[in-house]
């Protein structure tokens, strides 16, 4: 066989490199989304992964040595709170005799994976659902106007990747901006125009507070949003999703699956397992008892509302026990 047609896998020396390759190449996760949602925690000899997971590390660890995970690939929620971690060196579950491929944070209970979403992914989601790209930012602008917090919001926006904006010719047509202007200058112009238009006691501010922005305000906002770098993190994406009941939601098992679906423009939330979205037990008098009526975990309650389409997407499994669990959903 000719060497020219041989396909070789690059040598990946570190766990970080291997896991990134596994996600981006193997699971087709968007590279910018991966960077936003995954953090690597390495053991430098002080058992940082163990402490990160909430495990107690004894001061006499020389004689009671904890498990050495070597490194963790941590799945982060939008608020940077860790959801789950994949260890480089998994421990063995003594009950099943199998490796514990994933670890959750001790004491956190059942949680859903709601990762940070980048502008590039947000654009795919809005396009798939026929929603204007500026919709999320417009809702933030309206809310800030009603609460007299416009200056604070626009100041935050002034740091939204201003030095990395990508400006396309025609994106700023009709606003009096030059397509040859510097990237920083163009974004600053858009924000300055918003500030000028939305001065106290102006018709533009009043209209915005009513949820009906003028064409000039909308044009400046669209210019700002259209030129944000793809890797910029979207502010409060999941809060915005609460309000958009017209966007379908997919529930799945495993962080990589949800990141893969998000990379294609589908809104997906991952759970620890098939029944990871419900609370089935409660503590009464210091004892754990089964609830008479299971309820959704808090992370899902805000999305499970009338008129929202929710799809449960899980791996097909032939095991009788797993089928029985799924039939109860």
mmCIF file of C-alpha atoms in Angstrom:
data_model
loop_
_atom_site.group_PDB
_atom_site.id
_atom_site.type_symbol
_atom_site.label_atom_id
_atom_site.label_comp_id
_atom_site.label_asym_id
_atom_site.label_seq_id
_atom_site.Cartn_x
_atom_site.Cartn_y
_atom_site.Cartn_z
ATOM 1 C CA UNK A 1 0.000 0.000 0.000
ATOM 2 C CA UNK A 2 1.296 3.432 -0.934
ATOM 3 C CA UNK A 3 2.485 5.511 2.005
ATOM 4 C CA UNK A 4 0.681 8.508 0.514
ATOM 5 C CA UNK A 5 -2.736 7.028 1.210
ATOM 6 C CA UNK A 6 -2.016 5.776 4.704
ATOM 7 C CA UNK A 7 -4.014 7.637 7.334
ATOM 8 C CA UNK A 8 -2.140 7.977 10.578
ATOM 9 C CA UNK A 9 -3.307 9.260 13.929
ATOM 10 C CA UNK A 10 -1.038 11.966 15.343
ATOM 11 C CA UNK A 11 0.895 11.097 18.475
ATOM 12 C CA UNK A 12 -0.903 12.738 21.378
ATOM 13 C CA UNK A 13 1.337 12.720 24.409
ATOM 14 C CA UNK A 14 -0.776 14.358 27.105
ATOM 15 C CA UNK A 15 -4.213 13.518 28.474
ATOM 16 C CA UNK A 16 -5.345 17.037 27.585
ATOM 17 C CA UNK A 17 -4.356 16.517 23.944
ATOM 18 C CA UNK A 18 -5.946 13.069 23.789
ATOM 19 C CA UNK A 19 -9.234 14.209 25.282
ATOM 20 C CA UNK A 20 -9.403 17.266 23.029
ATOM 21 C CA UNK A 21 -8.820 15.014 20.010
ATOM 22 C CA UNK A 22 -11.454 12.583 21.298
ATOM 23 C CA UNK A 23 -14.018 15.380 21.557
ATOM 24 C CA UNK A 24 -13.275 17.519 18.506
ATOM 25 C CA UNK A 25 -12.370 14.745 16.062
ATOM 26 C CA UNK A 26 -14.135 11.728 17.544
ATOM 27 C CA UNK A 27 -17.343 13.393 18.741
ATOM 28 C CA UNK A 28 -17.341 16.308 16.259
ATOM 29 C CA UNK A 29 -17.623 18.931 18.994
ATOM 30 C CA UNK A 30 -17.014 22.514 17.884
ATOM 31 C CA UNK A 31 -13.498 23.553 18.917
ATOM 32 C CA UNK A 32 -14.601 26.915 20.369
ATOM 33 C CA UNK A 33 -17.386 25.229 22.334
ATOM 34 C CA UNK A 34 -14.888 22.672 23.636
ATOM 35 C CA UNK A 35 -12.577 25.439 24.852
ATOM 36 C CA UNK A 36 -15.453 27.171 26.643
ATOM 37 C CA UNK A 37 -16.929 24.063 28.288
ATOM 38 C CA UNK A 38 -13.894 21.929 29.219
ATOM 39 C CA UNK A 39 -11.189 22.590 31.803
ATOM 40 C CA UNK A 40 -8.230 20.333 32.621
ATOM 41 C CA UNK A 41 -7.212 19.829 36.261
ATOM 42 C CA UNK A 42 -3.820 18.137 36.677
ATOM 43 C CA UNK A 43 -2.259 16.421 39.670
ATOM 44 C CA UNK A 44 1.030 18.134 40.527
ATOM 45 C CA UNK A 45 1.690 15.892 43.493
ATOM 46 C CA UNK A 46 -0.837 17.448 45.857
ATOM 47 C CA UNK A 47 -3.921 15.464 44.710
ATOM 48 C CA UNK A 48 -5.670 18.497 43.197
ATOM 49 C CA UNK A 49 -8.159 16.302 41.235
ATOM 50 C CA UNK A 50 -9.266 14.579 44.452
ATOM 51 C CA UNK A 51 -9.867 17.866 46.235
ATOM 52 C CA UNK A 52 -11.611 19.245 43.159
ATOM 53 C CA UNK A 53 -14.061 16.316 43.322
ATOM 54 C CA UNK A 54 -14.718 17.032 46.984
ATOM 55 C CA UNK A 55 -12.889 13.950 48.215
ATOM 56 C CA UNK A 56 -11.118 14.187 51.549
ATOM 57 C CA UNK A 57 -7.348 13.908 51.266
ATOM 58 C CA UNK A 58 -5.872 12.731 54.564
ATOM 59 C CA UNK A 59 -2.857 14.547 55.955
ATOM 60 C CA UNK A 60 -1.363 11.081 56.397
ATOM 61 C CA UNK A 61 -1.752 10.386 52.702
ATOM 62 C CA UNK A 62 1.626 8.645 52.669
ATOM 63 C CA UNK A 63 0.016 5.742 54.574
ATOM 64 C CA UNK A 64 -3.596 6.284 53.407
ATOM 65 C CA UNK A 65 -2.882 7.252 49.847
ATOM 66 C CA UNK A 66 -5.923 8.417 47.850
ATOM 67 C CA UNK A 67 -6.558 7.301 44.302
ATOM 68 C CA UNK A 68 -4.314 9.028 41.759
ATOM 69 C CA UNK A 69 -6.507 10.330 38.929
ATOM 70 C CA UNK A 70 -3.481 12.014 37.281
ATOM 71 C CA UNK A 71 -5.735 14.547 35.551
ATOM 72 C CA UNK A 72 -9.392 15.423 35.080
ATOM 73 C CA UNK A 73 -11.255 16.747 32.063
ATOM 74 C CA UNK A 74 -13.971 18.821 33.726
ATOM 75 C CA UNK A 75 -17.295 19.669 32.077
ATOM 76 C CA UNK A 76 -18.254 23.215 33.123
ATOM 77 C CA UNK A 77 -21.695 24.751 33.372
ATOM 78 C CA UNK A 78 -22.417 28.265 32.116
ATOM 79 C CA UNK A 79 -21.645 29.728 35.555
ATOM 80 C CA UNK A 80 -18.277 27.872 35.530
ATOM 81 C CA UNK A 81 -19.584 25.462 38.167
ATOM 82 C CA UNK A 82 -18.192 21.948 37.488
ATOM 83 C CA UNK A 83 -20.772 19.362 36.419
ATOM 84 C CA UNK A 84 -18.823 16.162 35.838
ATOM 85 C CA UNK A 85 -15.254 15.045 35.180
ATOM 86 C CA UNK A 86 -13.534 12.345 33.162
ATOM 87 C CA UNK A 87 -10.340 11.103 34.867
ATOM 88 C CA UNK A 88 -7.195 10.129 33.033
ATOM 89 C CA UNK A 89 -6.728 7.200 35.424
ATOM 90 C CA UNK A 90 -10.202 6.002 36.535
ATOM 91 C CA UNK A 91 -10.739 4.247 39.826
ATOM 92 C CA UNK A 92 -12.397 0.818 39.964
ATOM 93 C CA UNK A 93 -15.906 0.603 41.362
ATOM 94 C CA UNK A 94 -15.608 -2.150 43.974
ATOM 95 C CA UNK A 95 -19.309 -3.042 43.690
ATOM 96 C CA UNK A 96 -19.296 -3.639 39.938
ATOM 97 C CA UNK A 97 -15.616 -4.326 39.364
ATOM 98 C CA UNK A 98 -15.699 -1.852 36.453
ATOM 99 C CA UNK A 99 -13.852 1.404 35.901
ATOM 100 C CA UNK A 100 -15.649 4.559 36.988
ATOM 101 C CA UNK A 101 -15.331 6.396 33.673
ATOM 102 C CA UNK A 102 -16.857 9.619 34.968
ATOM 103 C CA UNK A 103 -16.854 11.310 38.365
ATOM 104 C CA UNK A 104 -19.363 13.802 39.744
ATOM 105 C CA UNK A 105 -18.646 16.402 42.402
ATOM 106 C CA UNK A 106 -19.325 15.052 45.886
ATOM 107 C CA UNK A 107 -22.390 16.476 47.606
ATOM 108 C CA UNK A 108 -23.822 18.219 44.528
ATOM 109 C CA UNK A 109 -26.691 15.791 43.937
ATOM 110 C CA UNK A 110 -28.322 15.276 40.547
ATOM 111 C CA UNK A 111 -27.512 18.156 38.213
ATOM 112 C CA UNK A 112 -28.026 18.911 34.540
ATOM 113 C CA UNK A 113 -25.259 19.981 32.165
ATOM 114 C CA UNK A 114 -25.950 23.502 30.892
ATOM 115 C CA UNK A 115 -22.596 24.540 29.407
ATOM 116 C CA UNK A 116 -21.479 27.961 28.213
ATOM 117 C CA UNK A 117 -22.600 28.584 24.640
ATOM 118 C CA UNK A 118 -20.444 30.487 22.172
ATOM 119 C CA UNK A 119 -21.640 33.042 19.638
ATOM 120 C CA UNK A 120 -20.882 30.616 16.801
ATOM 121 C CA UNK A 121 -23.145 27.958 18.340
ATOM 122 C CA UNK A 122 -25.826 30.516 19.188
ATOM 123 C CA UNK A 123 -25.914 31.581 15.542
ATOM 124 C CA UNK A 124 -26.502 27.975 14.457
ATOM 125 C CA UNK A 125 -29.327 27.634 16.983
ATOM 126 C CA UNK A 126 -31.068 30.840 15.913
ATOM 127 C CA UNK A 127 -30.692 29.932 12.246
ATOM 128 C CA UNK A 128 -32.111 26.442 12.792
ATOM 129 C CA UNK A 129 -35.095 27.909 14.650
ATOM 130 C CA UNK A 130 -35.620 30.960 12.395
ATOM 131 C CA UNK A 131 -34.893 33.464 15.173
ATOM 132 C CA UNK A 132 -33.236 36.854 14.675
ATOM 133 C CA UNK A 133 -29.596 36.719 15.804
ATOM 134 C CA UNK A 134 -29.913 39.836 17.924
ATOM 135 C CA UNK A 135 -32.857 38.409 19.918
ATOM 136 C CA UNK A 136 -30.904 37.474 23.072
ATOM 137 C CA UNK A 137 -29.030 40.784 23.187
ATOM 138 C CA UNK A 138 -32.235 42.718 22.541
ATOM 139 C CA UNK A 139 -33.907 41.062 25.528
ATOM 140 C CA UNK A 140 -30.901 41.977 27.690
ATOM 141 C CA UNK A 141 -31.064 45.559 26.410
ATOM 142 C CA UNK A 142 -34.798 45.866 27.116
ATOM 143 C CA UNK A 143 -34.389 44.458 30.631
ATOM 144 C CA UNK A 144 -31.494 46.813 31.383
ATOM 145 C CA UNK A 145 -33.485 49.793 30.088
ATOM 146 C CA UNK A 146 -36.412 48.940 32.345
ATOM 147 C CA UNK A 147 -34.112 48.624 35.370
ATOM 148 C CA UNK A 148 -32.050 51.750 34.574
ATOM 149 C CA UNK A 149 -28.900 49.662 34.112
ATOM 150 C CA UNK A 150 -28.075 50.484 30.491
ATOM 151 C CA UNK A 151 -24.709 52.089 31.256
ATOM 152 C CA UNK A 152 -23.559 49.005 33.163
ATOM 153 C CA UNK A 153 -24.681 46.653 30.399
ATOM 154 C CA UNK A 154 -23.096 48.625 27.561
ATOM 155 C CA UNK A 155 -19.864 48.861 29.532
ATOM 156 C CA UNK A 156 -19.818 45.060 29.782
ATOM 157 C CA UNK A 157 -20.456 44.788 26.064
ATOM 158 C CA UNK A 158 -17.536 47.075 25.306
ATOM 159 C CA UNK A 159 -15.260 44.216 26.404
ATOM 160 C CA UNK A 160 -16.959 41.526 24.316
ATOM 161 C CA UNK A 161 -13.964 40.673 22.154
ATOM 162 C CA UNK A 162 -13.652 44.160 20.699
ATOM 163 C CA UNK A 163 -10.093 43.579 19.533
ATOM 164 C CA UNK A 164 -11.068 40.351 17.752
ATOM 165 C CA UNK A 165 -14.168 41.406 15.844
ATOM 166 C CA UNK A 166 -14.604 40.234 12.280
ATOM 167 C CA UNK A 167 -16.320 42.845 10.162
ATOM 168 C CA UNK A 168 -17.897 41.927 6.836
ATOM 169 C CA UNK A 169 -18.511 44.453 4.091
ATOM 170 C CA UNK A 170 -22.152 45.430 3.998
ATOM 171 C CA UNK A 171 -22.799 44.491 7.636
ATOM 172 C CA UNK A 172 -22.778 48.137 8.605
ATOM 173 C CA UNK A 173 -24.473 49.586 5.540
ATOM 174 C CA UNK A 174 -26.910 52.387 6.232
ATOM 175 C CA UNK A 175 -25.337 53.340 9.560
ATOM 176 C CA UNK A 176 -22.789 55.829 8.293
ATOM 177 C CA UNK A 177 -19.860 53.525 9.164
ATOM 178 C CA UNK A 178 -16.892 53.039 6.871
ATOM 179 C CA UNK A 179 -16.110 49.399 5.949
ATOM 180 C CA UNK A 180 -12.418 50.302 6.114
ATOM 181 C CA UNK A 181 -12.626 51.402 9.748
ATOM 182 C CA UNK A 182 -10.684 49.490 12.368
ATOM 183 C CA UNK A 183 -12.488 46.666 14.131
ATOM 184 C CA UNK A 184 -12.328 48.324 17.537
ATOM 185 C CA UNK A 185 -13.500 51.615 16.113
ATOM 186 C CA UNK A 186 -16.549 50.051 14.466
ATOM 187 C CA UNK A 187 -17.694 48.272 17.603
ATOM 188 C CA UNK A 188 -17.148 51.402 19.666
ATOM 189 C CA UNK A 189 -19.187 53.373 17.150
ATOM 190 C CA UNK A 190 -22.068 50.911 17.465
ATOM 191 C CA UNK A 191 -22.008 51.108 21.252
ATOM 192 C CA UNK A 192 -21.596 54.888 21.248
ATOM 193 C CA UNK A 193 -24.559 55.173 18.920
ATOM 194 C CA UNK A 194 -26.657 53.075 21.293
ATOM 195 C CA UNK A 195 -25.594 55.248 24.228
ATOM 196 C CA UNK A 196 -26.421 58.426 22.309
ATOM 197 C CA UNK A 197 -29.806 57.151 21.178
ATOM 198 C CA UNK A 198 -30.784 55.799 24.591
ATOM 199 C CA UNK A 199 -30.243 58.953 26.630
ATOM 200 C CA UNK A 200 -32.719 59.643 29.471
ATOM 201 C CA UNK A 201 -36.127 60.979 28.443
ATOM 202 C CA UNK A 202 -35.650 60.155 24.757
ATOM 203 C CA UNK A 203 -38.281 58.541 22.579
ATOM 204 C CA UNK A 204 -35.796 55.795 21.725
ATOM 205 C CA UNK A 205 -35.379 54.870 25.394
ATOM 206 C CA UNK A 206 -39.119 54.950 26.023
ATOM 207 C CA UNK A 207 -39.776 52.721 23.012
ATOM 208 C CA UNK A 208 -37.089 50.279 24.139
ATOM 209 C CA UNK A 209 -38.584 50.081 27.630
ATOM 210 C CA UNK A 210 -41.871 49.155 25.978
ATOM 211 C CA UNK A 211 -40.114 46.394 24.064
ATOM 212 C CA UNK A 212 -40.396 48.192 20.719
ATOM 213 C CA UNK A 213 -36.923 49.434 19.722
ATOM 214 C CA UNK A 214 -36.684 52.030 16.981
ATOM 215 C CA UNK A 215 -35.062 51.109 13.685
ATOM 216 C CA UNK A 216 -31.938 53.110 14.557
ATOM 217 C CA UNK A 217 -31.487 51.295 17.871
ATOM 218 C CA UNK A 218 -32.105 47.931 16.241
ATOM 219 C CA UNK A 219 -29.633 48.682 13.434
ATOM 220 C CA UNK A 220 -26.864 49.599 15.896
ATOM 221 C CA UNK A 221 -27.565 46.490 17.968
ATOM 222 C CA UNK A 222 -27.563 44.247 14.895
ATOM 223 C CA UNK A 223 -24.201 45.662 13.833
ATOM 224 C CA UNK A 224 -22.741 44.899 17.246
ATOM 225 C CA UNK A 225 -24.095 41.329 17.399
ATOM 226 C CA UNK A 226 -23.306 40.412 13.789
ATOM 227 C CA UNK A 227 -19.610 41.091 14.290
ATOM 228 C CA UNK A 228 -18.963 39.347 17.596
ATOM 229 C CA UNK A 229 -16.219 36.693 17.349
ATOM 230 C CA UNK A 230 -17.550 33.134 17.110
ATOM 231 C CA UNK A 231 -15.649 32.087 20.222
ATOM 232 C CA UNK A 232 -17.214 34.775 22.436
ATOM 233 C CA UNK A 233 -19.364 33.335 25.228
ATOM 234 C CA UNK A 234 -23.044 34.250 24.987
ATOM 235 C CA UNK A 235 -24.301 35.953 28.180
ATOM 236 C CA UNK A 236 -27.137 34.170 30.016
ATOM 237 C CA UNK A 237 -27.938 31.746 27.197
ATOM 238 C CA UNK A 238 -29.937 29.331 29.353
ATOM 239 C CA UNK A 239 -31.995 32.124 30.924
ATOM 240 C CA UNK A 240 -32.820 33.267 27.398
ATOM 241 C CA UNK A 241 -33.818 29.700 26.504
ATOM 242 C CA UNK A 242 -36.347 29.681 29.369
ATOM 243 C CA UNK A 243 -38.224 32.443 27.562
ATOM 244 C CA UNK A 244 -37.958 30.831 24.116
ATOM 245 C CA UNK A 245 -40.441 27.981 24.553
ATOM 246 C CA UNK A 246 -40.544 27.680 20.775
ATOM 247 C CA UNK A 247 -37.026 26.196 20.758
ATOM 248 C CA UNK A 248 -37.114 22.370 21.076
ATOM 249 C CA UNK A 249 -34.990 20.783 23.800
ATOM 250 C CA UNK A 250 -33.171 17.444 23.734
ATOM 251 C CA UNK A 251 -32.325 15.552 26.925
ATOM 252 C CA UNK A 252 -29.493 13.062 26.634
ATOM 253 C CA UNK A 253 -26.965 11.146 28.710
ATOM 254 C CA UNK A 254 -23.346 12.301 28.744
ATOM 255 C CA UNK A 255 -21.637 15.650 28.318
ATOM 256 C CA UNK A 256 -19.992 14.829 24.996
ATOM 257 C CA UNK A 257 -23.350 13.972 23.405
ATOM 258 C CA UNK A 258 -24.894 17.275 24.428
ATOM 259 C CA UNK A 259 -21.860 19.250 23.206
ATOM 260 C CA UNK A 260 -22.000 17.370 19.897
ATOM 261 C CA UNK A 261 -25.691 18.217 19.463
ATOM 262 C CA UNK A 262 -25.080 21.861 20.379
ATOM 263 C CA UNK A 263 -22.301 21.946 17.782
ATOM 264 C CA UNK A 264 -24.937 21.131 15.137
ATOM 265 C CA UNK A 265 -27.347 23.811 16.347
ATOM 266 C CA UNK A 266 -29.597 21.600 18.493
ATOM 267 C CA UNK A 267 -30.217 22.687 22.092
ATOM 268 C CA UNK A 268 -29.312 19.714 24.293
ATOM 269 C CA UNK A 269 -28.925 19.171 28.024
ATOM 270 C CA UNK A 270 -27.040 16.184 29.419
ATOM 271 C CA UNK A 271 -27.911 14.180 32.522
ATOM 272 C CA UNK A 272 -25.852 11.700 34.539
ATOM 273 C CA UNK A 273 -28.060 8.821 33.407
ATOM 274 C CA UNK A 274 -31.464 7.814 32.082
ATOM 275 C CA UNK A 275 -33.144 8.692 35.395
ATOM 276 C CA UNK A 276 -30.775 11.511 36.285
ATOM 277 C CA UNK A 277 -33.432 14.149 35.685
ATOM 278 C CA UNK A 278 -35.749 13.185 38.544
ATOM 279 C CA UNK A 279 -35.596 13.294 42.335
ATOM 280 C CA UNK A 280 -36.936 9.981 43.624
ATOM 281 C CA UNK A 281 -35.851 10.055 47.282
ATOM 282 C CA UNK A 282 -36.033 12.465 50.184
ATOM 283 C CA UNK A 283 -34.628 12.504 53.715
ATOM 284 C CA UNK A 284 -37.154 12.283 56.549
ATOM 285 C CA UNK A 285 -35.963 12.007 60.130
ATOM 286 C CA UNK A 286 -32.431 11.375 58.974
ATOM 287 C CA UNK A 287 -33.478 8.444 56.779
ATOM 288 C CA UNK A 288 -33.662 8.281 53.008
ATOM 289 C CA UNK A 289 -37.156 7.305 51.846
ATOM 290 C CA UNK A 290 -38.706 7.056 48.399
ATOM 291 C CA UNK A 291 -40.867 10.017 47.394
ATOM 292 C CA UNK A 292 -44.525 9.220 46.758
ATOM 293 C CA UNK A 293 -44.320 11.265 43.580
ATOM 294 C CA UNK A 294 -40.924 11.771 41.892
ATOM 295 C CA UNK A 295 -40.278 15.285 40.603
ATOM 296 C CA UNK A 296 -37.947 16.879 38.106
ATOM 297 C CA UNK A 297 -34.617 18.160 39.351
ATOM 298 C CA UNK A 298 -34.461 21.935 39.771
ATOM 299 C CA UNK A 299 -32.193 22.355 36.730
ATOM 300 C CA UNK A 300 -34.930 20.967 34.438
ATOM 301 C CA UNK A 301 -38.058 22.442 36.004
ATOM 302 C CA UNK A 302 -37.509 25.850 34.412
ATOM 303 C CA UNK A 303 -37.478 24.334 30.916
ATOM 304 C CA UNK A 304 -40.343 21.844 31.293
ATOM 305 C CA UNK A 305 -43.164 24.241 30.451
ATOM 306 C CA UNK A 306 -46.254 24.022 28.235
ATOM 307 C CA UNK A 307 -45.708 24.339 24.473
ATOM 308 C CA UNK A 308 -42.025 23.354 24.613
ATOM 309 C CA UNK A 309 -41.088 20.250 22.644
ATOM 310 C CA UNK A 310 -38.755 17.970 24.637
ATOM 311 C CA UNK A 311 -37.106 14.890 23.130
ATOM 312 C CA UNK A 312 -35.329 12.216 25.179
ATOM 313 C CA UNK A 313 -32.385 10.836 23.186
ATOM 314 C CA UNK A 314 -30.544 7.866 24.721
ATOM 315 C CA UNK A 315 -28.333 5.064 23.443
ATOM 316 C CA UNK A 316 -30.110 1.902 22.336
ATOM 317 C CA UNK A 317 -29.438 -0.849 24.867
ATOM 318 C CA UNK A 318 -30.415 -4.530 24.765
ATOM 319 C CA UNK A 319 -29.949 -5.158 28.490
ATOM 320 C CA UNK A 320 -33.220 -6.110 30.212
ATOM 321 C CA UNK A 321 -32.505 -3.945 33.274
ATOM 322 C CA UNK A 322 -31.838 -0.870 31.141
ATOM 323 C CA UNK A 323 -34.955 -1.441 29.023
ATOM 324 C CA UNK A 324 -37.043 -1.682 32.207
ATOM 325 C CA UNK A 325 -35.639 1.648 33.424
ATOM 326 C CA UNK A 326 -36.356 3.358 30.114
ATOM 327 C CA UNK A 327 -39.914 2.018 30.023
ATOM 328 C CA UNK A 328 -40.564 3.879 33.272
ATOM 329 C CA UNK A 329 -39.669 7.250 31.754
#
